XYZ file of C-alpha atoms in Angstrom:
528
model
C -0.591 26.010 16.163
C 2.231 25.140 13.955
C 1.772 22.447 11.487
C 3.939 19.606 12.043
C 4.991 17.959 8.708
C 6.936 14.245 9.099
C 7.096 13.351 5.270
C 10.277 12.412 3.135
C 10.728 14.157 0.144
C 9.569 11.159 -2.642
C 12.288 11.454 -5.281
C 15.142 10.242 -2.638
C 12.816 7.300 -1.240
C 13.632 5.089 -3.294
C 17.214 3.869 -2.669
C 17.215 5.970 0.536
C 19.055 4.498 3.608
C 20.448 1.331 2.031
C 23.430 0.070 3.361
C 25.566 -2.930 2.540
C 25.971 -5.843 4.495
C 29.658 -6.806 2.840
C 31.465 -3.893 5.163
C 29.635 -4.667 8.499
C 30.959 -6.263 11.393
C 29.499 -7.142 15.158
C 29.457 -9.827 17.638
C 27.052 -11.947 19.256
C 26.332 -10.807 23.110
C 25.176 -14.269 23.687
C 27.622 -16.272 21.796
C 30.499 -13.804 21.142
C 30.922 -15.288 17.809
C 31.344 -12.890 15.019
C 28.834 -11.522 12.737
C 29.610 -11.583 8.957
C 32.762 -13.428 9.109
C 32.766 -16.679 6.914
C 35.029 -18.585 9.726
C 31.856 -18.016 12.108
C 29.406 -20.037 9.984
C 28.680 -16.718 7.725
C 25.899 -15.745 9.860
C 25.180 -12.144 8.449
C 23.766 -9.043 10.491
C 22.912 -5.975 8.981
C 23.707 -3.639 12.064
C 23.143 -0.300 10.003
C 20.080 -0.412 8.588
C 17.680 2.617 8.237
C 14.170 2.704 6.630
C 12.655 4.652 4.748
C 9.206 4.955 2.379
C 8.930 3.438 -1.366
C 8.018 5.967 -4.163
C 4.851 8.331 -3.964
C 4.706 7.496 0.157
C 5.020 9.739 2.998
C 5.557 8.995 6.816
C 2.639 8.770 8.786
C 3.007 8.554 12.690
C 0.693 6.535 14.381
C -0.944 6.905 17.636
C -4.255 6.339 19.582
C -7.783 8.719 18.411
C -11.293 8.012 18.424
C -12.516 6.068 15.485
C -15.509 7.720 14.147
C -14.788 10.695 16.782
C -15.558 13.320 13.948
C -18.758 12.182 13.151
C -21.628 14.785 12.237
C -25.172 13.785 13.625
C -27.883 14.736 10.656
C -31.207 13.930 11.473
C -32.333 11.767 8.754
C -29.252 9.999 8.100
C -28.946 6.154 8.354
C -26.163 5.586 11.563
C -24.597 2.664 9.559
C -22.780 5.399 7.386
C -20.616 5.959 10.715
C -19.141 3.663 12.480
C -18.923 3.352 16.644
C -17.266 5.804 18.339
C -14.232 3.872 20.305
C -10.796 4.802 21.101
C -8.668 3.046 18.426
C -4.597 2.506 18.088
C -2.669 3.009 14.450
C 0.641 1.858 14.398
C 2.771 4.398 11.940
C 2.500 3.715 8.233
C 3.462 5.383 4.904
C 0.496 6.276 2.557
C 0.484 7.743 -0.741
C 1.327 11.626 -0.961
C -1.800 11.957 -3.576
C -4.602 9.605 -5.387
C -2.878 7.083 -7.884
C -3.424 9.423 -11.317
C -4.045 8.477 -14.967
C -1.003 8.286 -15.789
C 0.238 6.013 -12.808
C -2.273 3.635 -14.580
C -1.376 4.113 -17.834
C 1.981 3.178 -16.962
C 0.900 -0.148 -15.370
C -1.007 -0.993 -18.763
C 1.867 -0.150 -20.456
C 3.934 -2.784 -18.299
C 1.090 -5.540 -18.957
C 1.220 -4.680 -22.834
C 5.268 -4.886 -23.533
C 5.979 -7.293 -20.758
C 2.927 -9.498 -22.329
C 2.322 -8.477 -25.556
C -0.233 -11.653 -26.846
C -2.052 -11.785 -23.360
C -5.369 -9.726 -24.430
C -7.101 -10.918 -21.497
C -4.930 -9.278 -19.009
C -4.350 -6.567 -20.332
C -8.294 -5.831 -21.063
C -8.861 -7.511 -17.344
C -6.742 -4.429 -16.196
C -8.835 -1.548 -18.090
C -10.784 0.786 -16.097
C -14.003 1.072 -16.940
C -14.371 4.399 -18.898
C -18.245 3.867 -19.271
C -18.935 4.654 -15.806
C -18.911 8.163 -17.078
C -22.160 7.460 -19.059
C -25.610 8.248 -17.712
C -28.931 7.793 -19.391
C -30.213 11.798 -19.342
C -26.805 13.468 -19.218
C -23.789 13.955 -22.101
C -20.606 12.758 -20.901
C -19.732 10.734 -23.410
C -16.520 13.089 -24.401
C -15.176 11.448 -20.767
C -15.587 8.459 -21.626
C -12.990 8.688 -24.359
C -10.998 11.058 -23.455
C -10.824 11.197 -19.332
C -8.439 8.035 -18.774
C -5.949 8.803 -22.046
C -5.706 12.445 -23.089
C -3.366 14.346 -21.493
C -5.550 17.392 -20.456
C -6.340 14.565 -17.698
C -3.385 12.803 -17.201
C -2.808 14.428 -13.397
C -6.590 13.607 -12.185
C -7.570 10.639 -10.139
C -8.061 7.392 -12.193
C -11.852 6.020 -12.024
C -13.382 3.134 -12.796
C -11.186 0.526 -10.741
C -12.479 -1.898 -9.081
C -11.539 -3.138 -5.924
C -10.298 -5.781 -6.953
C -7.718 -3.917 -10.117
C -6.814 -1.445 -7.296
C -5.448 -4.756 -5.482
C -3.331 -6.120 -8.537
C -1.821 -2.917 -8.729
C -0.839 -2.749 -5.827
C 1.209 -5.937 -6.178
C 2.347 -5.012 -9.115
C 3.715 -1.334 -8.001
C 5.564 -3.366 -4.960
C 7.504 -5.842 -8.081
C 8.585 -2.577 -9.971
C 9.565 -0.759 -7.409
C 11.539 -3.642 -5.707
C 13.287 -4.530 -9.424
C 14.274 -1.026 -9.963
C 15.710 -1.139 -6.454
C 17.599 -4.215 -6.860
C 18.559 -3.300 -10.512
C 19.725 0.726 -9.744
C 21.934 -1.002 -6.771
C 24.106 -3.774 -8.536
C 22.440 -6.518 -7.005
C 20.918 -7.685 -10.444
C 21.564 -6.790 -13.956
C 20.683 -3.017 -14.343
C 18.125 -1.617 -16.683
C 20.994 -0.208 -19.138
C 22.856 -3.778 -19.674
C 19.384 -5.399 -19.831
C 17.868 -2.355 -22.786
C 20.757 -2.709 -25.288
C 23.742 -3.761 -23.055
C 25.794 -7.273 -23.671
C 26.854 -10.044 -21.441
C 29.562 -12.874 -21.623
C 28.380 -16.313 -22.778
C 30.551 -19.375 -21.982
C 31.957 -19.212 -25.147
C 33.209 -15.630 -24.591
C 30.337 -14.290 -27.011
C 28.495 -12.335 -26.177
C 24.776 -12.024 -25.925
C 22.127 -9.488 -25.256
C 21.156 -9.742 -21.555
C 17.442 -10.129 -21.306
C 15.583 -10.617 -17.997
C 13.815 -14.451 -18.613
C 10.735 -14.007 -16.739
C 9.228 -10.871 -14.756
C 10.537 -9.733 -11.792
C 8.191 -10.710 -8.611
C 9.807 -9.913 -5.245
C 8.195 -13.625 -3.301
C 9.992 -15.364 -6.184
C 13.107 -13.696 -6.230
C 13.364 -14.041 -2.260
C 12.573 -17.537 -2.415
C 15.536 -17.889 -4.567
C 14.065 -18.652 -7.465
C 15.346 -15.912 -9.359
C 19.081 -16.455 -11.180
C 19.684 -12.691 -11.859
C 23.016 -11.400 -10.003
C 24.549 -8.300 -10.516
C 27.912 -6.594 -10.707
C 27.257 -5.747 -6.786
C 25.419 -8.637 -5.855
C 25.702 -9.685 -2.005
C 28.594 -12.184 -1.134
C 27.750 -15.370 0.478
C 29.267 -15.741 3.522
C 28.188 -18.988 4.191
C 31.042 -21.840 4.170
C 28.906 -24.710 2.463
C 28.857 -22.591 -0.228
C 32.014 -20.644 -0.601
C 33.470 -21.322 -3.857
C 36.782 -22.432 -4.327
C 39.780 -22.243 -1.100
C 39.826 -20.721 1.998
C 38.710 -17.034 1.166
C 37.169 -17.074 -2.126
C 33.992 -15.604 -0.214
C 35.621 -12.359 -0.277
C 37.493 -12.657 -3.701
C 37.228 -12.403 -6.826
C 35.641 -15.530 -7.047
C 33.776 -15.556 -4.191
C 30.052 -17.087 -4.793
C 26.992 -14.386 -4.501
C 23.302 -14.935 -3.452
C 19.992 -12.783 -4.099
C 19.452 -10.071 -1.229
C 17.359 -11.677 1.220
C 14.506 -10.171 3.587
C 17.284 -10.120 6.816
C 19.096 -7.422 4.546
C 16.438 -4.335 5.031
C 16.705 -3.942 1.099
C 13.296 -5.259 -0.327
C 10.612 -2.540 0.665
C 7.250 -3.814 2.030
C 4.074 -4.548 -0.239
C 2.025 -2.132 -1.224
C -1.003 -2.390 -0.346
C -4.538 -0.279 0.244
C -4.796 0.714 3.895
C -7.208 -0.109 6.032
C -10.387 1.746 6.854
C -8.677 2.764 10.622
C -5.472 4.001 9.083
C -7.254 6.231 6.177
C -9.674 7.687 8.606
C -6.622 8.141 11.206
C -4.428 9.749 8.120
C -7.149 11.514 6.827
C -7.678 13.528 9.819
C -3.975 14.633 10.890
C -4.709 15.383 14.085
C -0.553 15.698 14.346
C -0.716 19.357 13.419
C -3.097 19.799 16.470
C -1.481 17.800 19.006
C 1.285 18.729 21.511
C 1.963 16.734 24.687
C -0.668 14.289 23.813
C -3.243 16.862 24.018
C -4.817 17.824 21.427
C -6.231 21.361 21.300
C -8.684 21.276 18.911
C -10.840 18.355 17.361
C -11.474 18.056 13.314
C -14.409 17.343 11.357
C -12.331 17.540 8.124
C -9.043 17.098 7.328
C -8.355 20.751 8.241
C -9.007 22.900 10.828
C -12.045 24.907 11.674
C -16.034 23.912 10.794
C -16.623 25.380 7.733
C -15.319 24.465 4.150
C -13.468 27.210 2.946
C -10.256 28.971 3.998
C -9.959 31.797 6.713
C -6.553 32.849 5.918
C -6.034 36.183 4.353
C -4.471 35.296 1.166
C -7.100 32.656 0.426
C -10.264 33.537 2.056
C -12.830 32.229 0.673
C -11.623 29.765 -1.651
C -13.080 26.219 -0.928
C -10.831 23.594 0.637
C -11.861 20.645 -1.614
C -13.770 19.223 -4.524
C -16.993 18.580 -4.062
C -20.593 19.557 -4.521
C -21.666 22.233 -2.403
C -25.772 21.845 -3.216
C -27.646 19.374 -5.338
C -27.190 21.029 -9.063
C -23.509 22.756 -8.332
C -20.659 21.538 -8.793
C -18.206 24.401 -9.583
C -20.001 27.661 -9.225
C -20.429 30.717 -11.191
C -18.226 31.272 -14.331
C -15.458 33.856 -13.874
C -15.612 33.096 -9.689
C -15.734 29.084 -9.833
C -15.371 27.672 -6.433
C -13.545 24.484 -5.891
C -12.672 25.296 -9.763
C -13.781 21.663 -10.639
C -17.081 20.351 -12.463
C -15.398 16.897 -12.273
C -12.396 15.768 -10.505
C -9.377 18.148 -10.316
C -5.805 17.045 -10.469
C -4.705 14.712 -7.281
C -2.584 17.936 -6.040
C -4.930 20.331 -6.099
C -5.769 22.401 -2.632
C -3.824 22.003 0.335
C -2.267 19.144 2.045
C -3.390 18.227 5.561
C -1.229 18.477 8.333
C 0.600 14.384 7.558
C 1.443 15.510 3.872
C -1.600 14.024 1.894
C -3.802 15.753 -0.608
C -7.568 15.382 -1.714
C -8.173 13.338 1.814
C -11.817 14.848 1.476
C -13.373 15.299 -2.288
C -12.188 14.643 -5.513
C -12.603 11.281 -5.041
C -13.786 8.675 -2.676
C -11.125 5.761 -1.811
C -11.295 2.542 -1.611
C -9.557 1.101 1.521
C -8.877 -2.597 2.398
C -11.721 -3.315 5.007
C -15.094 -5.319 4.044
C -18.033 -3.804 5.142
C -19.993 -4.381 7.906
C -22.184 -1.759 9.821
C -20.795 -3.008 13.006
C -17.456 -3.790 12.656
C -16.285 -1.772 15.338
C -18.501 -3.037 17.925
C -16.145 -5.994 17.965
C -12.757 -4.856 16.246
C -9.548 -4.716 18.046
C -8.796 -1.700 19.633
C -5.159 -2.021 17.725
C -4.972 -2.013 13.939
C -8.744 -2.572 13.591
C -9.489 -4.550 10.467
C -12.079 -7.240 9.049
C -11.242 -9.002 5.595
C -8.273 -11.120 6.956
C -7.743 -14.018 4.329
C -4.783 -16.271 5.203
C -3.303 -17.632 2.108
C -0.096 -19.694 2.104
C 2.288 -20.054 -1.170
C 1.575 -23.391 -2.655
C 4.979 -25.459 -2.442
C 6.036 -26.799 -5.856
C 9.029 -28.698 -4.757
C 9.266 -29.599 -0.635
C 12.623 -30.698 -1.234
C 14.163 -27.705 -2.370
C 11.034 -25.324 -0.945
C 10.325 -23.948 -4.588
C 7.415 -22.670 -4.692
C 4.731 -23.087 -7.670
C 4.319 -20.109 -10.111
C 1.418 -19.218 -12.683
C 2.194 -18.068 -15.772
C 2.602 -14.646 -14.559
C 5.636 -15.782 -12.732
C 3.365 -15.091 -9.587
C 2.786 -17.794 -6.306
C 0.319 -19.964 -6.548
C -2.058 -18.939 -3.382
C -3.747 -21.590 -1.353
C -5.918 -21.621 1.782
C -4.012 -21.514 4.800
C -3.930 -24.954 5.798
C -3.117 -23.854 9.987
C -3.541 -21.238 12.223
C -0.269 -21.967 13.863
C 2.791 -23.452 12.888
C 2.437 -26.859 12.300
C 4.600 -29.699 13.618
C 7.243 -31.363 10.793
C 4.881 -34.873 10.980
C 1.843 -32.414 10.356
C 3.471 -30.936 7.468
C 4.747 -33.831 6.077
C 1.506 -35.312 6.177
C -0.064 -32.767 4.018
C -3.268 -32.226 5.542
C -5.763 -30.403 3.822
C -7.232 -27.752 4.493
C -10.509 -26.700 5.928
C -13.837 -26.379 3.799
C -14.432 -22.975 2.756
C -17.448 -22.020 5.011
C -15.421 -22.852 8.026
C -12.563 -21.332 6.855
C -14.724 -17.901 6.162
C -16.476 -18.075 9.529
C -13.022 -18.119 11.240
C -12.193 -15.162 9.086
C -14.402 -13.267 10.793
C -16.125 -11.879 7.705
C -19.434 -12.691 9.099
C -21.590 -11.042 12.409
C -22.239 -13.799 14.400
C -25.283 -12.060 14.870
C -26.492 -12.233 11.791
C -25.426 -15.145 9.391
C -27.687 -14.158 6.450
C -25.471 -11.615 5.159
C -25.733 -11.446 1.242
C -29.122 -13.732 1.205
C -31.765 -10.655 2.897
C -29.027 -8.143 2.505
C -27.149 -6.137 0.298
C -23.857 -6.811 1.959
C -22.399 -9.855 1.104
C -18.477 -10.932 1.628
C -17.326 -9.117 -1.962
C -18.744 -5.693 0.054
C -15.646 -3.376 0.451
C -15.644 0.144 1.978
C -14.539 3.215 0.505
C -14.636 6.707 2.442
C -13.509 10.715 1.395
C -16.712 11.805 -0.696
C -16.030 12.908 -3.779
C -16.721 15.828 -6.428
C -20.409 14.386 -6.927
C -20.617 14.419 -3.218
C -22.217 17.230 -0.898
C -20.302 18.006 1.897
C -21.610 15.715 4.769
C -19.333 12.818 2.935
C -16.497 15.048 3.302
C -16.182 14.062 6.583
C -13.729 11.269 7.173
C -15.372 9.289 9.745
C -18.217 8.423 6.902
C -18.200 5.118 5.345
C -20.015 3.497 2.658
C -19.567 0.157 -0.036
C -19.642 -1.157 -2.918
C -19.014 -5.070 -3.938
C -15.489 -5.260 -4.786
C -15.557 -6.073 -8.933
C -17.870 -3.010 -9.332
C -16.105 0.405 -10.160
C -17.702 4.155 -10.429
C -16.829 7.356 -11.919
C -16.338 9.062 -8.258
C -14.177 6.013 -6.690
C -10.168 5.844 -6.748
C -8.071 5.229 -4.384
C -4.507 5.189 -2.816
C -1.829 2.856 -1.750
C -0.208 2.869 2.005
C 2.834 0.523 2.942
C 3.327 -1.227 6.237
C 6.516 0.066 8.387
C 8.734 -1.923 10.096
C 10.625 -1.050 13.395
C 9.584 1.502 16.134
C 6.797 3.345 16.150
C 8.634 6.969 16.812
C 9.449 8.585 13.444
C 11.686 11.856 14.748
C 12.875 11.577 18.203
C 15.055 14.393 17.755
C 14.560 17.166 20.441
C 12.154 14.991 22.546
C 12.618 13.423 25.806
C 13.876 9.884 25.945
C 15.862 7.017 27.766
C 19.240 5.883 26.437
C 19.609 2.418 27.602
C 23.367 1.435 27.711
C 25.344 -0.412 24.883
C 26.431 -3.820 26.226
C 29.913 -2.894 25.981
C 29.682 0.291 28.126
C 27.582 -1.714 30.619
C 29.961 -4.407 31.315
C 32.560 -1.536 32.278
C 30.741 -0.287 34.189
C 30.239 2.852 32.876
């Protein structure tokens, strides 16, 4: 069957599909007051807005499969490396095209070493740990220099994260990304004036114009950030309209950060969770027409065994890994997944969503924390155990500021409710709940067993991770495996990827399929 690709080409995603709310116009069909118009209380709609991925993503359409489906029964395996076979929901995502590389890391230390130049701490916090390479009867010690810095590596999948590192940088990838957005677009100070251009002072000097503090997207939304550009968003809003009648759309008009009800600022990235990599990583898209799928996978790709039918490339093995216990390439002059250690994050094929090295190279840490019965109890929609609530600690309740560390980061406390409080509750401060209470509700825990992490292995820091990897044999290769590791350990066969949350309808191309076209207001009250 033919292959069904729904991915965006990367280099465009970034200011793809964003439109201005200053030209837009529209009515209310319950008030019939006017949208965007300061003499209707400056209440601002952005009627065109179209999404699209961040950097690095692609487009992954969600839809209902069995969780666990492809599992391989081996006799002598323990069952907790699967999970339960149940039919499980996915609602479309964007996921990285390939493994976050060297050099993606390198670039994040890089940020952490300019942007804080005295802060050791961080920036050693933020290392991987190159001496996972080491083992007591074998000589890898050239790795451990060399495999996260030179650039004979600088493609391959970065090891020796933890968890926890893969986390940060997540957060930080979604602040750089969201800057260069906001900075490329007018709507703060670009790069160029900020790197060597000038800016008027008060006094007509002039002065270098130097961002005061680094960019974090919760900050900047919360208003807290005083950086507007040459095309920074008016403010419609009459209470603060500078000057006369009409100064919001002149020269003098006054501006206002881009807010979350303009469709500028791109989701968080974040890892995805164990139901979405499994879902991703088998692509059952390219097998699936009607809603029936024709034939099931045990890999990302089609067919049972592990190395390509088709003519050109028969024979040649369809991922990195370790076919028996002592190889891990083959024979010299015929090597067969041409890899004694990882291989470069596009290496080998894509599967049928876009995304490379979804079995071997490396395994990948997703968001979930482990339990070997998870999905006994899990949701049949977006399945996922490790929920947290945190709120942003509120510096100033006045003006809502919110407190900052010296990262220029919220300050995250417990969540003081599970629903929205009432104005006397919130005044009132209450605290919140003691921390066992607060982790039973979480769910971390099997009711069934409360002794997790006392006569266990498997404690609340246990996170999954799932692919196999090039030190694997090919039973891990399958994507329905699962294993874990606590979350501030890291290994020399462990990376991982980032995915991103999408917003809106479900149905990524509608084009050419059948669907209902409900009536605009406007044609329906004419009867047409």
């Amino acid at each position: 069957m033919k292959k069904s690709y729904l991915y965006s080409i990367a280099s465009i995603a970034i200011i793809a599909s964003l439109a201005s709310c200053k030209s837009k116009s529209g009515t209310s069909e319950k008030t019939g007051m006017a949208y965007n118009k300061q003499e209707f209380g400056g209440f601002e709609v952005n009627k065109k807005f179209k999404r699209g991925p961040g950097p690095g993503l692609v487009e992954i359409e969600g839809g209902v499969f069995v969780m666990s489906g492809s599992a391989i029964n081996v006799p002598g395996e323990e069952l907790s490396n699967y999970n339960h076979k149940r039919e499980t929901t996915v609602s479309s995502f964007y996921m990285d095209e390939t493994e976050v590389s060297n050099t993606n890391w390198l670039e994040y230390l890089n940020w952490i070493r300019t942007s804080y130049p005295t802060d050791h701490e961080y920036y050693y916090n933020e290392l991987p740990d190159t001496l996972v390479w080491r083992r007591p009867l074998s000589y890898n010690e050239p790795y451990v220099d060399n495999y996260l810095r030179h650039p004979a590596y600088q493609d391959y999948p970065v090891v020796g994260v933890s968890w926890e590192q893969a986390e940060r940088y997540c957060a930080w990838r979604t602040d750089r990304v969201n800057e260069l957005l906001l900075r490329e677009k007018g709507y703060m100070t670009s790069f160029k004036d900020i790197n060597g251009g000038t800016s008027k002072t008060a006094g007509n000097a002039t002065a270098t114009a130097r961002p005061t503090e680094p960019f974090n997207t919760d900050i900047y939304l919360n208003g807290q950030y005083d950086d507007k550009g040459k095309k920074a968003m008016k403010d419609l809003n009459p209470s603060n309209a500078a000057g006369t009648k009409g100064a919001a759309t002149g020269k003098n008009a006054a501006t206002r950060n881009v807010r979350l009800e303009d469709g500028i600022i791109k989701q968080p990235y974040r890892l995805p969770t164990e139901a979405e990599w499994e879902y991703a990583a088998l692509g059952l898209i390219g097998n699936t027409q009607y809603e029936n799928i024709s034939a099931n996978k045990i890999y990302p790709w089609n067919g049972l065994g592990l190395s390509s039918a088709k003519r050109s490339t028969r024979g040649l093995i369809l991922a990195n890994f370790k076919r028996t216990k002592g190889d891990y390439m083959g024979v010299g002059g015929s090597l067969n997944d041409k890899g004694g250690l990882t291989v470069a994050v596009r290496s080998y094929m894509p599967n049928d969503f876009g995304l490379y090295n979804m079995a071997g190279n490396v395994n990948e840490w997703v968001a979930d924390v482990y339990r070997s019965k998870t999905f006994e109890a899990a949701d049949a929609f977006n399945p996922y155990r490790g929920n947290y609530y945190k709120d942003k600690k509120v510096a100033d309740p006045v003006s809502g500021k919110i407190e900052k560390d010296k990262y220029n980061k919220p300050v995250l406390t417990d969540a003081i409710s599970y629903k929205k409080q009432t104005w006397a509750e919130k005044q009132a401060a209450t605290p919140p709940p003691t921390v066992n209470t607060y982790a039973d509700q979480r769910g971390f825990r099997d009711k069934a067993n409360d002794l997790y992490g006392e006569i266990t292995l498997v404690t609340d820091k246990s996170r999954v991770y799932k692919g196999g990897s090039w030190e694997d044999q090919a039973l891990w290769l399958n994507p329905a495996t699962r294993r874990f590791l606590s979350q501030d350990e890291s290994t020399a066969d462990i990376g991982f990827r980032c995915a991103m949350t999408m917003l809106g309808a479900s149905e990524i191309r509608s084009t050419g399929k059948p669907q209902f076209k409900p009536k605009t207001a406007k044609a329906f009250r004419a009867g047409k």
